[in-house]
Coordinates of C-alpha atoms in Angstrom, one line a residue:
Chain A
X1 CA -5.5 29.8 3.1
X2 CA -6.8 27.1 0.8
X3 CA -9.4 28.1 -1.7
X4 CA -11.2 25.8 -4.1
X5 CA -13.1 27.3 -7.0
X6 CA -15.8 25.2 -8.8
X7 CA -13.5 22.2 -8.5
X8 CA -14.6 19.2 -10.5
X9 CA -13.1 15.8 -10.6
X10 CA -14.3 13.2 -13.1
X11 CA -12.6 9.8 -13.0
X12 CA -11.9 7.9 -16.2
X13 CA -15.1 5.9 -16.6
X14 CA -17.3 8.9 -15.9
X15 CA -17.7 8.8 -12.1
X16 CA -18.1 12.4 -11.0
X17 CA -16.3 12.4 -7.6
X18 CA -16.4 16.2 -7.1
X19 CA -19.0 18.4 -8.7
X20 CA -18.2 22.1 -9.0
X21 CA -17.1 22.5 -5.3
X22 CA -16.5 25.9 -3.8
X23 CA -14.7 26.0 -0.5
X24 CA -12.6 28.4 1.5
X25 CA -10.4 27.2 4.4
X26 CA -9.0 30.0 6.4
X27 CA -5.5 30.4 7.8
X28 CA -4.8 28.4 10.9
X29 CA -8.1 26.6 10.8
X30 CA -8.7 23.0 11.7
X31 CA -11.1 22.0 9.0
X32 CA -13.0 18.7 8.7
X33 CA -14.3 17.1 5.5
X34 CA -17.1 14.8 6.7
X35 CA -19.3 12.5 4.8
X36 CA -20.3 8.9 4.2
X37 CA -17.8 6.6 2.3
X38 CA -17.8 7.4 -1.4
X39 CA -18.9 11.0 -1.0
X40 CA -15.7 12.3 -2.5
X41 CA -14.0 13.7 0.7
X42 CA -10.8 11.7 0.2
X43 CA -10.7 12.7 -3.5
X44 CA -11.0 16.3 -2.4
X45 CA -8.1 16.0 0.0
X46 CA -6.0 14.2 -2.6
X47 CA -6.8 16.9 -5.2
X48 CA -5.6 19.6 -2.7
X49 CA -2.4 17.5 -2.2
X50 CA -2.0 17.2 -6.0
X51 CA -2.2 13.4 -6.0
X52 CA -5.3 13.7 -8.2
X53 CA -5.6 16.3 -10.9
X54 CA -8.7 18.4 -11.1
X55 CA -10.8 17.9 -14.3
X56 CA -11.8 21.6 -14.1
X57 CA -11.8 24.4 -11.5
X58 CA -9.0 25.8 -9.4
X59 CA -7.0 25.0 -6.2
X60 CA -5.4 28.0 -4.6
X61 CA -3.0 27.5 -1.7
X62 CA -1.7 30.7 0.0
X63 CA -2.3 33.1 -2.9
X64 CA -0.8 30.8 -5.5
X65 CA -2.9 28.9 -8.1
X66 CA -1.5 25.3 -7.7
X67 CA -4.1 23.5 -9.8
X68 CA -1.4 22.2 -12.2
X69 CA 1.5 22.2 -9.8
X70 CA 3.2 18.9 -8.8
X71 CA 2.4 17.7 -5.2
X72 CA 5.9 18.3 -4.0
X73 CA 5.8 22.0 -5.0
X74 CA 2.5 22.8 -3.3
X75 CA 4.0 23.4 0.2
X76 CA 1.5 21.0 1.8
X77 CA 2.3 17.8 3.9
X78 CA 0.0 14.8 4.2
X79 CA -0.6 12.1 6.7
X80 CA -2.0 9.0 5.1
X81 CA -4.6 6.7 6.5
X82 CA -2.0 3.9 6.9
X83 CA 0.6 6.6 7.9
X84 CA 2.9 5.4 5.0
X85 CA 6.0 5.3 7.2
X86 CA 8.9 3.8 5.2
X87 CA 9.3 0.3 6.8
X88 CA 13.1 0.2 5.9
X89 CA 14.0 3.4 7.6
X90 CA 14.2 4.1 11.4
X91 CA 12.2 6.8 13.1
X92 CA 14.9 9.4 12.6
X93 CA 15.2 8.7 8.9
X94 CA 11.4 8.7 8.5
X95 CA 11.0 12.1 10.2
X96 CA 13.9 13.7 8.3
X97 CA 13.0 12.2 4.9
X98 CA 11.3 15.5 3.7
X99 CA 14.5 17.3 4.7
X100 CA 16.6 14.8 2.8
X101 CA 14.6 15.6 -0.3
X102 CA 15.3 19.3 0.3
X103 CA 19.0 18.4 0.4
X104 CA 19.4 19.5 4.0
X105 CA 22.8 18.1 5.4
X106 CA 22.6 15.0 7.5
X107 CA 23.6 16.5 10.9
X108 CA 21.1 19.3 10.5
X109 CA 18.2 17.0 9.6
X110 CA 19.0 14.5 12.3
X111 CA 19.0 17.4 14.8
X112 CA 15.6 18.6 13.4
X113 CA 14.2 15.0 13.6
X114 CA 15.4 14.7 17.2
X115 CA 13.8 18.1 18.1
X116 CA 10.4 17.3 16.5
X117 CA 10.5 13.7 17.8
X118 CA 11.1 15.0 21.4
X119 CA 8.2 17.4 21.1
X120 CA 5.9 14.4 20.3
X121 CA 7.4 12.2 23.0
X122 CA 9.3 9.9 20.7
X123 CA 12.7 10.4 22.4
X124 CA 13.5 6.8 23.2
X125 CA 12.2 5.4 19.9
X126 CA 14.3 7.3 17.3
X127 CA 16.3 4.1 16.3
X128 CA 13.3 1.9 15.9
X129 CA 11.7 0.8 12.7
X130 CA 8.0 1.5 12.2
X131 CA 7.3 -2.3 12.6
X132 CA 8.5 -2.1 16.1
X133 CA 6.1 0.7 17.1
X134 CA 2.6 0.6 18.4
X135 CA -0.2 2.2 16.4
X136 CA -0.2 5.4 18.5
X137 CA 3.5 5.7 18.2
X138 CA 3.4 5.2 14.4
X139 CA 0.8 8.0 14.2
X140 CA 3.0 10.4 16.2
X141 CA 6.0 9.5 13.8
X142 CA 3.8 10.4 10.9
X143 CA 2.8 13.7 12.6
X144 CA 6.4 14.4 13.4
X145 CA 7.3 13.8 9.7
X146 CA 4.8 16.4 8.5
X147 CA 5.9 18.8 11.2
X148 CA 9.5 18.6 10.0
X149 CA 8.4 19.8 6.5
X150 CA 7.2 23.2 8.0
X151 CA 4.6 23.2 5.2
X152 CA 2.0 25.8 4.8
X153 CA -0.9 23.4 5.3
X154 CA -1.3 19.8 6.6
X155 CA -3.7 17.3 5.2
X156 CA -4.8 14.3 7.3
X157 CA -6.6 11.4 5.7
X158 CA -8.7 9.6 8.3
X159 CA -6.0 10.3 10.9
X160 CA -7.7 8.3 13.7
X161 CA -9.2 5.3 11.9
X162 CA -6.2 3.0 12.4
X163 CA -6.3 3.4 16.2
X164 CA -8.3 1.3 18.6
X165 CA -11.3 2.9 20.2
X166 CA -9.8 4.0 23.5
X167 CA -6.6 5.4 21.9
X168 CA -8.8 7.3 19.4
X169 CA -10.3 9.5 22.1
X170 CA -6.8 10.2 23.4
X171 CA -5.4 11.0 20.0
X172 CA -8.4 13.2 19.2
X173 CA -7.6 15.5 22.1
X174 CA -3.9 15.3 21.3
X175 CA -4.4 16.2 17.7
X176 CA -6.6 19.2 18.4
X177 CA -4.1 20.5 21.0
X178 CA -1.2 20.0 18.7
X179 CA -3.0 21.8 15.8
X180 CA -3.8 24.7 18.1
X181 CA -0.2 25.0 19.2
X182 CA 1.2 24.8 15.7
X183 CA -1.4 27.1 14.2
X184 CA -0.9 25.4 10.8
X185 CA -4.0 25.3 8.5
X186 CA -5.1 21.7 8.7
X187 CA -7.7 19.8 6.7
X188 CA -8.7 16.3 7.8
X189 CA -11.0 13.8 6.3
X190 CA -13.3 11.6 8.5
X191 CA -16.4 9.6 8.1
X192 CA -17.1 9.8 11.9
X193 CA -19.4 12.8 12.7
X194 CA -18.4 12.7 16.4
X195 CA -14.7 13.1 15.4
X196 CA -15.5 16.0 13.2
X197 CA -17.7 17.7 15.8
X198 CA -15.1 17.2 18.5
X199 CA -12.0 18.4 16.6
X200 CA -12.9 20.8 13.8
X201 CA -13.1 24.6 14.0
X202 CA -15.3 24.4 10.9
X203 CA -16.5 21.5 8.8
X204 CA -17.9 20.7 5.4
X205 CA -20.5 17.9 5.2
X206 CA -20.3 16.2 1.8
X207 CA -22.6 13.9 -0.1
X208 CA -22.1 12.5 -3.6
X209 CA -19.5 15.0 -4.7
X210 CA -21.4 18.0 -3.3
X211 CA -20.9 20.0 -0.2
X212 CA -24.2 20.0 1.7
X213 CA -23.3 22.4 4.5
X214 CA -20.3 24.4 5.7
X215 CA -20.2 25.7 9.3
X216 CA -18.9 25.4 12.8
X217 CA -19.7 22.1 14.6
X218 CA -22.3 24.0 16.7
X219 CA -24.0 25.4 13.6
X220 CA -24.0 22.1 11.8
X221 CA -25.3 20.2 14.8
X222 CA -28.1 22.7 15.8
X223 CA -29.2 23.9 12.4
X224 CA -28.5 21.2 9.7
X225 CA -29.1 22.9 6.4
X226 CA -30.9 20.0 4.9
X227 CA -32.4 16.6 5.8
X228 CA -29.2 14.8 4.6
X229 CA -27.0 16.7 7.1
X230 CA -29.7 16.3 9.8
X231 CA -29.7 12.6 9.4
X232 CA -25.9 12.3 9.2
X233 CA -24.8 14.5 12.1
X234 CA -25.4 13.5 15.7
X235 CA -24.8 10.2 17.5
X236 CA -28.5 9.5 17.1
X237 CA -30.1 10.7 13.9
X238 CA -32.6 13.5 14.0
X239 CA -36.3 12.8 14.1
X240 CA -37.7 13.7 10.6
X241 CA -41.5 13.6 10.5
X242 CA -43.8 14.4 7.6
X243 CA -46.2 17.1 8.5
X244 CA -48.8 19.6 7.2
X245 CA -49.0 23.3 8.0
X246 CA -52.4 24.1 9.8
X247 CA -52.4 27.9 10.4
X248 CA -50.1 28.6 13.3
X249 CA -49.5 24.9 14.1
X250 CA -48.3 21.8 12.4
X251 CA -50.0 18.5 12.1
X252 CA -47.3 15.9 12.8
X253 CA -48.0 12.2 13.4
X254 CA -51.7 12.9 14.1
X255 CA -50.9 15.6 16.7
X256 CA -50.7 19.3 16.7
X257 CA -47.3 20.9 17.5
X258 CA -46.4 24.6 17.5
X259 CA -44.6 25.8 14.3
X260 CA -41.0 26.8 15.0
X261 CA -40.7 29.1 12.0
X262 CA -42.9 31.7 10.4
X263 CA -43.7 32.2 6.7
X264 CA -45.4 28.9 6.1
X265 CA -48.3 28.6 3.8
X266 CA -51.5 26.9 5.1
X267 CA -51.9 23.4 4.0
X268 CA -48.2 23.0 2.9
X269 CA -46.4 19.7 3.2
X270 CA -43.2 20.0 5.2
X271 CA -40.8 17.8 7.2
X272 CA -40.6 18.5 10.9
X273 CA -37.2 17.8 12.4
X274 CA -36.1 17.7 16.0
X275 CA -33.1 15.9 17.7
X276 CA -33.9 13.2 20.2
X277 CA -31.7 15.2 22.7
X278 CA -34.2 18.1 22.3
X279 CA -37.3 16.0 23.0
X280 CA -38.5 15.2 26.5
X281 CA -40.7 12.3 27.5
X282 CA -43.9 12.8 29.5
X283 CA -46.4 10.3 30.9
X284 CA -49.1 13.0 31.1
X285 CA -50.6 14.6 28.0
X286 CA -48.9 18.0 27.3
X287 CA -49.9 20.7 24.8
X288 CA -47.9 20.5 21.6
X289 CA -46.7 17.0 22.2
X290 CA -46.8 13.8 20.1
X291 CA -48.6 10.9 21.5
X292 CA -47.2 7.4 21.0
X293 CA -46.5 4.0 22.2
X294 CA -43.1 2.9 23.5
X295 CA -41.8 0.1 21.2
X296 CA -38.0 0.1 22.0
X297 CA -35.6 1.3 24.7
X298 CA -31.8 1.3 24.1
X299 CA -29.4 2.1 26.8
X300 CA -26.8 4.8 26.1
X301 CA -25.2 4.6 29.5
X302 CA -26.4 7.6 31.5
X303 CA -29.5 7.9 29.4
X304 CA -31.9 5.8 27.3
X305 CA -32.9 6.2 23.7
X306 CA -36.6 5.5 23.7
X307 CA -38.5 4.9 20.4
X308 CA -42.2 5.8 20.3
X309 CA -44.6 4.8 17.5
X310 CA -47.1 7.5 16.7
X311 CA -49.6 7.2 13.9
X312 CA -47.2 5.2 11.6
X313 CA -44.1 7.5 12.4
X314 CA -41.3 6.7 14.8
X315 CA -40.2 9.4 17.2
X316 CA -37.0 9.0 19.3
X317 CA -36.5 10.6 22.7
X318 CA -33.5 10.7 25.0
X319 CA -34.7 9.9 28.5
X320 CA -32.4 10.3 31.6
X321 CA -31.6 7.0 33.4
X322 CA -34.2 6.0 36.0
X323 CA -37.1 7.7 34.1
X324 CA -37.2 5.2 31.2
X325 CA -40.8 3.9 30.5
X326 CA -41.7 0.2 30.1
X327 CA -42.3 -1.2 26.6
X328 CA -45.9 -0.8 25.5
X329 CA -46.5 2.3 27.7
X330 CA -48.5 5.1 26.2
X331 CA -46.5 8.3 26.4
X332 CA -45.9 11.8 25.0
X333 CA -42.9 13.2 23.2
X334 CA -42.5 16.9 23.9
X335 CA -40.3 18.7 21.4
X336 CA -38.4 21.9 22.3
X337 CA -39.9 24.4 19.9
X338 CA -36.8 26.6 19.8
X339 CA -34.8 23.6 18.7
X340 CA -37.3 22.2 16.2
X341 CA -36.6 22.8 12.4
X342 CA -38.8 22.8 9.3
X343 CA -37.6 21.4 6.0
X344 CA -39.3 22.2 2.8
X345 CA -38.2 20.0 -0.2
X346 CA -35.3 18.8 2.0
X347 CA -33.9 22.3 2.7
X348 CA -34.1 24.2 5.9
X349 CA -36.7 26.9 6.1
Chain B
X1 CA -2.6 -52.2 12.7
X2 CA -0.4 -54.6 10.7
X3 CA -1.8 -53.1 7.5
X4 CA -0.8 -49.7 8.8
X5 CA 2.8 -50.8 9.7
X6 CA 3.2 -52.5 6.3
X7 CA 1.8 -49.5 4.6
X8 CA 4.4 -47.3 6.4
X9 CA 7.2 -49.7 5.6
X10 CA 6.2 -49.7 2.0
X11 CA 6.0 -45.9 1.9
X12 CA 9.4 -45.3 3.5
X13 CA 11.0 -47.9 1.2
X14 CA 9.6 -46.0 -1.8
X15 CA 10.9 -42.7 -0.4
X16 CA 14.3 -44.3 0.2
X17 CA 14.5 -45.6 -3.4
X18 CA 13.5 -42.2 -4.8
X19 CA 16.0 -40.5 -2.5
X20 CA 18.8 -42.8 -3.6
X21 CA 17.9 -42.2 -7.3
X22 CA 18.6 -38.5 -6.8
X23 CA 21.4 -38.7 -4.3
X24 CA 23.7 -41.2 -6.1
X25 CA 24.6 -38.6 -8.8
X26 CA 25.4 -36.1 -6.1
X27 CA 27.4 -38.6 -4.2
X28 CA 29.4 -39.3 -7.4
X29 CA 30.0 -35.6 -7.9
X30 CA 31.3 -35.4 -4.3
X31 CA 33.6 -38.5 -4.4
X32 CA 34.8 -38.9 -8.0
X33 CA 37.0 -35.7 -8.0
X34 CA 39.0 -37.2 -5.1
X35 CA 39.4 -40.6 -6.7
X36 CA 42.5 -41.6 -8.8
X37 CA 40.8 -43.2 -11.6
X38 CA 37.1 -42.4 -11.4
X39 CA 34.5 -44.6 -13.1
X40 CA 30.8 -44.3 -13.4
X41 CA 30.4 -45.9 -10.0
X42 CA 30.3 -44.3 -6.6
X43 CA 33.4 -45.4 -4.7
X44 CA 35.0 -44.5 -1.4
X45 CA 37.4 -41.7 -2.6
X46 CA 41.2 -42.0 -2.3
X47 CA 41.3 -38.3 -1.1
X48 CA 43.8 -37.4 -3.8
X49 CA 44.0 -33.8 -5.1
X50 CA 45.8 -34.9 -8.3
X51 CA 42.6 -34.3 -10.4
X52 CA 42.5 -30.7 -9.2
X53 CA 46.2 -30.3 -10.1
X54 CA 45.5 -31.6 -13.6
X55 CA 42.6 -29.3 -14.0
X56 CA 44.8 -26.4 -12.9
X57 CA 46.9 -27.1 -15.9
X58 CA 44.1 -27.4 -18.4
X59 CA 44.4 -24.3 -20.6
X60 CA 40.7 -23.3 -20.5
X61 CA 39.1 -24.8 -17.5
X62 CA 39.6 -22.0 -14.9
X63 CA 39.2 -19.3 -17.5
X64 CA 35.9 -20.7 -18.5
X65 CA 34.6 -20.4 -14.9
X66 CA 35.6 -16.8 -15.0
X67 CA 33.8 -16.4 -18.3
X68 CA 30.7 -17.9 -16.7
X69 CA 30.9 -15.4 -13.9
X70 CA 31.2 -12.5 -16.3
X71 CA 28.2 -13.7 -18.4
X72 CA 26.0 -14.6 -15.4
X73 CA 26.7 -11.4 -13.4
X74 CA 26.6 -9.2 -16.4
X75 CA 23.2 -10.6 -17.5
X76 CA 21.8 -10.5 -13.9
X77 CA 22.8 -6.9 -13.4
X78 CA 21.1 -5.7 -16.7
X79 CA 18.1 -7.9 -16.1
X80 CA 17.5 -6.6 -12.6
X81 CA 18.0 -3.0 -13.5
X82 CA 15.8 -3.1 -16.6
X83 CA 13.2 -5.3 -15.1
X84 CA 12.9 -3.2 -12.0
X85 CA 12.2 0.0 -14.0
X86 CA 9.9 -1.7 -16.5
X87 CA 8.0 -3.5 -13.7
X88 CA 7.6 -0.4 -11.7
X89 CA 6.2 1.5 -14.7
X90 CA 3.9 -1.3 -15.7
X91 CA 2.7 -1.7 -12.1
X92 CA 2.0 2.0 -11.5
X93 CA 0.9 3.5 -14.9
X94 CA -2.4 2.5 -16.2
X95 CA -2.3 2.0 -19.9
X96 CA -4.5 0.1 -22.3
X97 CA -3.4 -3.4 -23.3
X98 CA -0.9 -3.7 -20.5
X99 CA -1.8 -7.2 -19.5
X100 CA -2.0 -8.4 -23.1
X101 CA 1.5 -7.0 -23.7
X102 CA 2.9 -8.7 -20.7
X103 CA 1.5 -12.1 -21.6
X104 CA 2.6 -11.8 -25.2
X105 CA 6.1 -10.9 -24.1
X106 CA 6.2 -13.8 -21.7
X107 CA 5.0 -16.2 -24.5
X108 CA 7.6 -15.0 -27.0
X109 CA 10.4 -15.0 -24.5
X110 CA 10.3 -18.8 -24.3
X111 CA 11.1 -18.8 -28.0
X112 CA 14.0 -16.4 -27.8
X113 CA 17.1 -18.1 -26.5
X114 CA 15.3 -21.3 -27.2
X115 CA 16.2 -24.0 -29.8
X116 CA 13.4 -22.7 -32.1
X117 CA 15.1 -19.4 -32.7
X118 CA 18.6 -20.8 -33.0
X119 CA 19.2 -20.1 -36.7
X120 CA 17.6 -16.6 -36.8
X121 CA 19.4 -15.6 -33.6
X122 CA 22.7 -16.7 -35.1
X123 CA 22.1 -14.8 -38.3
X124 CA 21.1 -11.7 -36.4
X125 CA 24.2 -11.8 -34.2
X126 CA 26.3 -12.2 -37.4
X127 CA 24.6 -9.3 -39.1
X128 CA 24.9 -6.8 -36.2
X129 CA 28.4 -7.9 -35.4
X130 CA 27.7 -9.4 -32.0
X131 CA 28.9 -12.9 -32.9
X132 CA 31.8 -14.2 -30.7
X133 CA 31.2 -11.3 -28.3
X134 CA 30.5 -11.9 -24.6
X135 CA 28.6 -8.6 -24.5
X136 CA 26.4 -9.6 -27.4
X137 CA 25.7 -12.9 -25.6
X138 CA 24.8 -11.0 -22.5
X139 CA 22.4 -8.8 -24.4
X140 CA 20.7 -11.8 -26.1
X141 CA 20.3 -13.7 -22.8
X142 CA 19.0 -10.6 -21.1
X143 CA 16.4 -10.4 -23.9
X144 CA 15.4 -13.9 -23.2
X145 CA 15.1 -13.5 -19.4
X146 CA 13.6 -10.0 -19.2
X147 CA 9.9 -10.7 -19.9
X148 CA 9.7 -13.3 -17.2
X149 CA 11.7 -11.1 -14.8
X150 CA 9.3 -8.2 -15.5
X151 CA 6.3 -10.4 -15.0
X152 CA 7.6 -11.7 -11.6
X153 CA 8.8 -8.3 -10.4
X154 CA 5.5 -6.6 -11.4
X155 CA 3.8 -8.9 -8.9
X156 CA 6.1 -7.7 -6.2
X157 CA 5.5 -4.1 -7.1
X158 CA 1.8 -4.6 -7.2
X159 CA 1.8 -5.9 -3.7
X160 CA 3.6 -2.8 -2.2
X161 CA 1.1 -0.1 -1.1
X162 CA 1.0 3.0 -3.2
X163 CA 0.8 5.3 -0.2
X164 CA 4.5 5.0 0.4
X165 CA 5.3 6.5 -2.9
X166 CA 2.5 9.0 -2.7
X167 CA 3.8 10.1 0.6
X168 CA 7.3 10.6 -0.8
X169 CA 5.8 12.4 -3.8
X170 CA 4.0 14.9 -1.5
X171 CA 7.3 15.6 0.2
X172 CA 8.7 16.5 -3.2
X173 CA 10.6 13.4 -4.3
X174 CA 11.2 12.9 -8.0
X175 CA 10.2 9.7 -9.7
X176 CA 13.8 8.4 -9.7
X177 CA 14.2 9.4 -6.0
X178 CA 11.0 7.5 -5.2
X179 CA 12.4 4.4 -7.0
X180 CA 15.8 4.7 -5.2
X181 CA 14.6 5.6 -1.7
X182 CA 11.4 3.8 -1.4
X183 CA 10.5 1.2 -4.1
X184 CA 13.9 -0.5 -4.4
X185 CA 14.4 -1.1 -0.7
X186 CA 10.8 -2.3 -0.4
X187 CA 11.1 -4.9 -3.2
X188 CA 14.7 -5.9 -2.4
X189 CA 13.8 -9.5 -1.7
X190 CA 12.1 -9.6 -5.1
X191 CA 15.2 -8.1 -6.8
X192 CA 17.4 -10.7 -5.0
X193 CA 15.2 -13.5 -6.3
X194 CA 15.3 -12.2 -9.8
X195 CA 19.1 -11.8 -9.7
X196 CA 19.6 -15.4 -8.4
X197 CA 17.2 -16.7 -11.0
X198 CA 19.0 -14.9 -13.8
X199 CA 22.5 -16.1 -12.6
X200 CA 21.3 -19.7 -12.3
X201 CA 19.7 -19.5 -15.8
X202 CA 22.8 -18.1 -17.5
X203 CA 25.2 -20.4 -15.5
X204 CA 23.4 -23.5 -16.8
X205 CA 22.8 -22.3 -20.3
X206 CA 24.7 -24.3 -22.9
X207 CA 23.0 -23.7 -26.2
X208 CA 23.4 -19.9 -26.5
X209 CA 27.1 -19.6 -25.7
X210 CA 27.9 -22.8 -27.7
X211 CA 26.1 -21.2 -30.7
X212 CA 27.4 -17.6 -30.4
X213 CA 30.9 -17.9 -29.0
X214 CA 33.4 -19.6 -31.2
X215 CA 36.6 -18.4 -29.4
X216 CA 37.4 -21.0 -26.8
X217 CA 38.9 -18.3 -24.6
X218 CA 35.5 -16.7 -24.3
X219 CA 33.5 -19.8 -23.7
X220 CA 31.8 -20.4 -20.3
X221 CA 32.1 -23.5 -18.2
X222 CA 29.0 -25.1 -19.5
X223 CA 30.5 -25.2 -23.0
X224 CA 34.1 -26.1 -21.9
X225 CA 32.7 -29.1 -19.9
X226 CA 31.4 -30.5 -23.2
X227 CA 35.0 -30.5 -24.6
X228 CA 36.6 -32.5 -21.7
X229 CA 37.8 -35.6 -23.6
X230 CA 40.9 -37.7 -23.5
X231 CA 43.1 -37.9 -26.6
X232 CA 41.4 -41.2 -27.4
X233 CA 38.0 -39.4 -27.6
X234 CA 36.7 -40.9 -24.4
X235 CA 35.1 -38.7 -21.8
X236 CA 37.8 -37.7 -19.3
X237 CA 36.1 -38.6 -16.1
X238 CA 38.9 -37.2 -13.9
X239 CA 38.6 -33.7 -15.4
X240 CA 34.8 -34.0 -15.9
X241 CA 34.0 -34.8 -12.3
X242 CA 36.5 -32.3 -10.8
X243 CA 35.3 -29.6 -13.2
X244 CA 31.7 -30.5 -12.4
X245 CA 32.2 -30.0 -8.7
X246 CA 33.9 -26.6 -9.2
X247 CA 31.1 -25.6 -11.6
X248 CA 28.4 -26.3 -9.1
X249 CA 30.0 -24.7 -6.1
X250 CA 29.4 -21.0 -7.0
X251 CA 25.7 -21.5 -7.6
X252 CA 25.2 -23.4 -4.3
X253 CA 27.1 -20.7 -2.4
X254 CA 25.0 -18.0 -4.0
X255 CA 21.7 -19.7 -3.0
X256 CA 22.9 -20.1 0.5
X257 CA 24.0 -16.5 0.8
X258 CA 20.9 -15.0 -0.7
X259 CA 18.6 -17.3 1.2
X260 CA 20.3 -16.3 4.4
X261 CA 20.3 -12.6 3.6
X262 CA 16.8 -12.2 2.2
X263 CA 15.1 -15.5 2.7
X264 CA 13.2 -16.9 -0.3
X265 CA 9.7 -15.8 0.7
X266 CA 6.8 -15.9 -1.6
X267 CA 5.4 -12.4 -1.9
X268 CA 2.1 -11.3 -3.2
X269 CA -1.3 -13.0 -3.1
X270 CA -1.9 -13.0 0.6
X271 CA -1.6 -9.8 2.5
X272 CA 0.5 -10.0 5.6

């Protein structure tokens, strides 16, 4: 278990990278730290590893407070974004390097390297130098090296960002399977929301040194806790429309839609949020829909992302292939009320 | 067209003249040792080895080459070891005034072991008892070379990614283990360059050993060469040319060896 208690990191020069973070990562969990660049996610990972020292707060790994413990004594292993394989050592020496530091005899550590290497399909490559390996193979060597440490927790910094797009999908599945098999608590950093949704058991969405939401991918996708997460998660950002409460209904973009939540005050200004995936397109007027004009249609392959302009707001709708309207058509966006969300002052109601 | 041809002819004539200007002394160095009575001219050699036999009998000639080796290798070893540690620290630890310190050291180092500091250096060596000592000379020349060596090596260190070291650190390696296992192998071409540069510098240095070593048994080749005269006070060209050839061979061999092993690449600046 990794526990962070009001962790704060201020860089010399006054930049506050982490601001009183509280986070609990459970045993065996595959945990994602997600956020735009500069949000502090890498700093957080490096603080867990001990490569950055916390300005205040605590880092607890297992049940030991390691806030002021050297990285090597924290019982964690890290895969760096560039893998950091030693270019002057062959694959065997790279994988067994952590054991060399622990003064394991050479035959024993070579055997261990061979065993871990075989598990990751590196059998024929043990004598090669990192420069003679492909990106995917280098990544597996880096993974084998952290596996050889038998550490309590693994930390991955952007583990997929150095792979090309096709390999990335493959590696995603591979990583998730491997983590499940090993059952080792693993924290990884990514800026790609699709990667986090696909791989993580739970995730934390970060912005400017703060955690904006912690939850399972399903929770974070379906019920973003605030407008930042709503806009950041999802391959197409959520529709966020200004609205006013009118009794049981909401006035959004000049139309009336049913209110998805109770407890709203009449006349209150809110933000109405609904994912394009949860909006259907209709050519006929429907009750509780938003009328607009088609201004843009982007192909997503099997479907189209259609942008409607409605009373100065834009509403995006996912339309199955074949049903896409022509530009300039008048149409209706019909939100699914059970998937629509209300934000008051940026927070979910 | 004619203009172009004339231009080319003119250019190549110019290149040939420049080339001759530089190659004639080298030709002399290659031919004179094998000539019976060498003059200042380049002649077809007689292929005699009598000059080498004469040098063999010279009481200090061969010993001085040994002294040169001791001084050069001793200095190079200390310079490389100290410069590597200092450059690593300066490259990785953020401290105020680091760049100013480096530039000041570099500026001052051209004064140490230079003509300007001749008298104070001599007095200093006398006071601390390092006069007429090869070890003392090694220390003083190390001091002169270190700032530039640190400066060059720091550039090498700066251009190696930090994540290698951080990776080793997370695995539990101590700072000295990181230097030994990771940093030194990564900057090995840089260390080789510094070593060669230090050896060549010491090998060719005349002033410092001339100043600080009075015992002729301890003097390096650069100083002994200055003493090769006939009884009549004339420069002994037979010995001078032969000794000159022997004096230059080790440095040439070293360059060839290191260049083959590591290749003199220019590191830093552009990321590969």
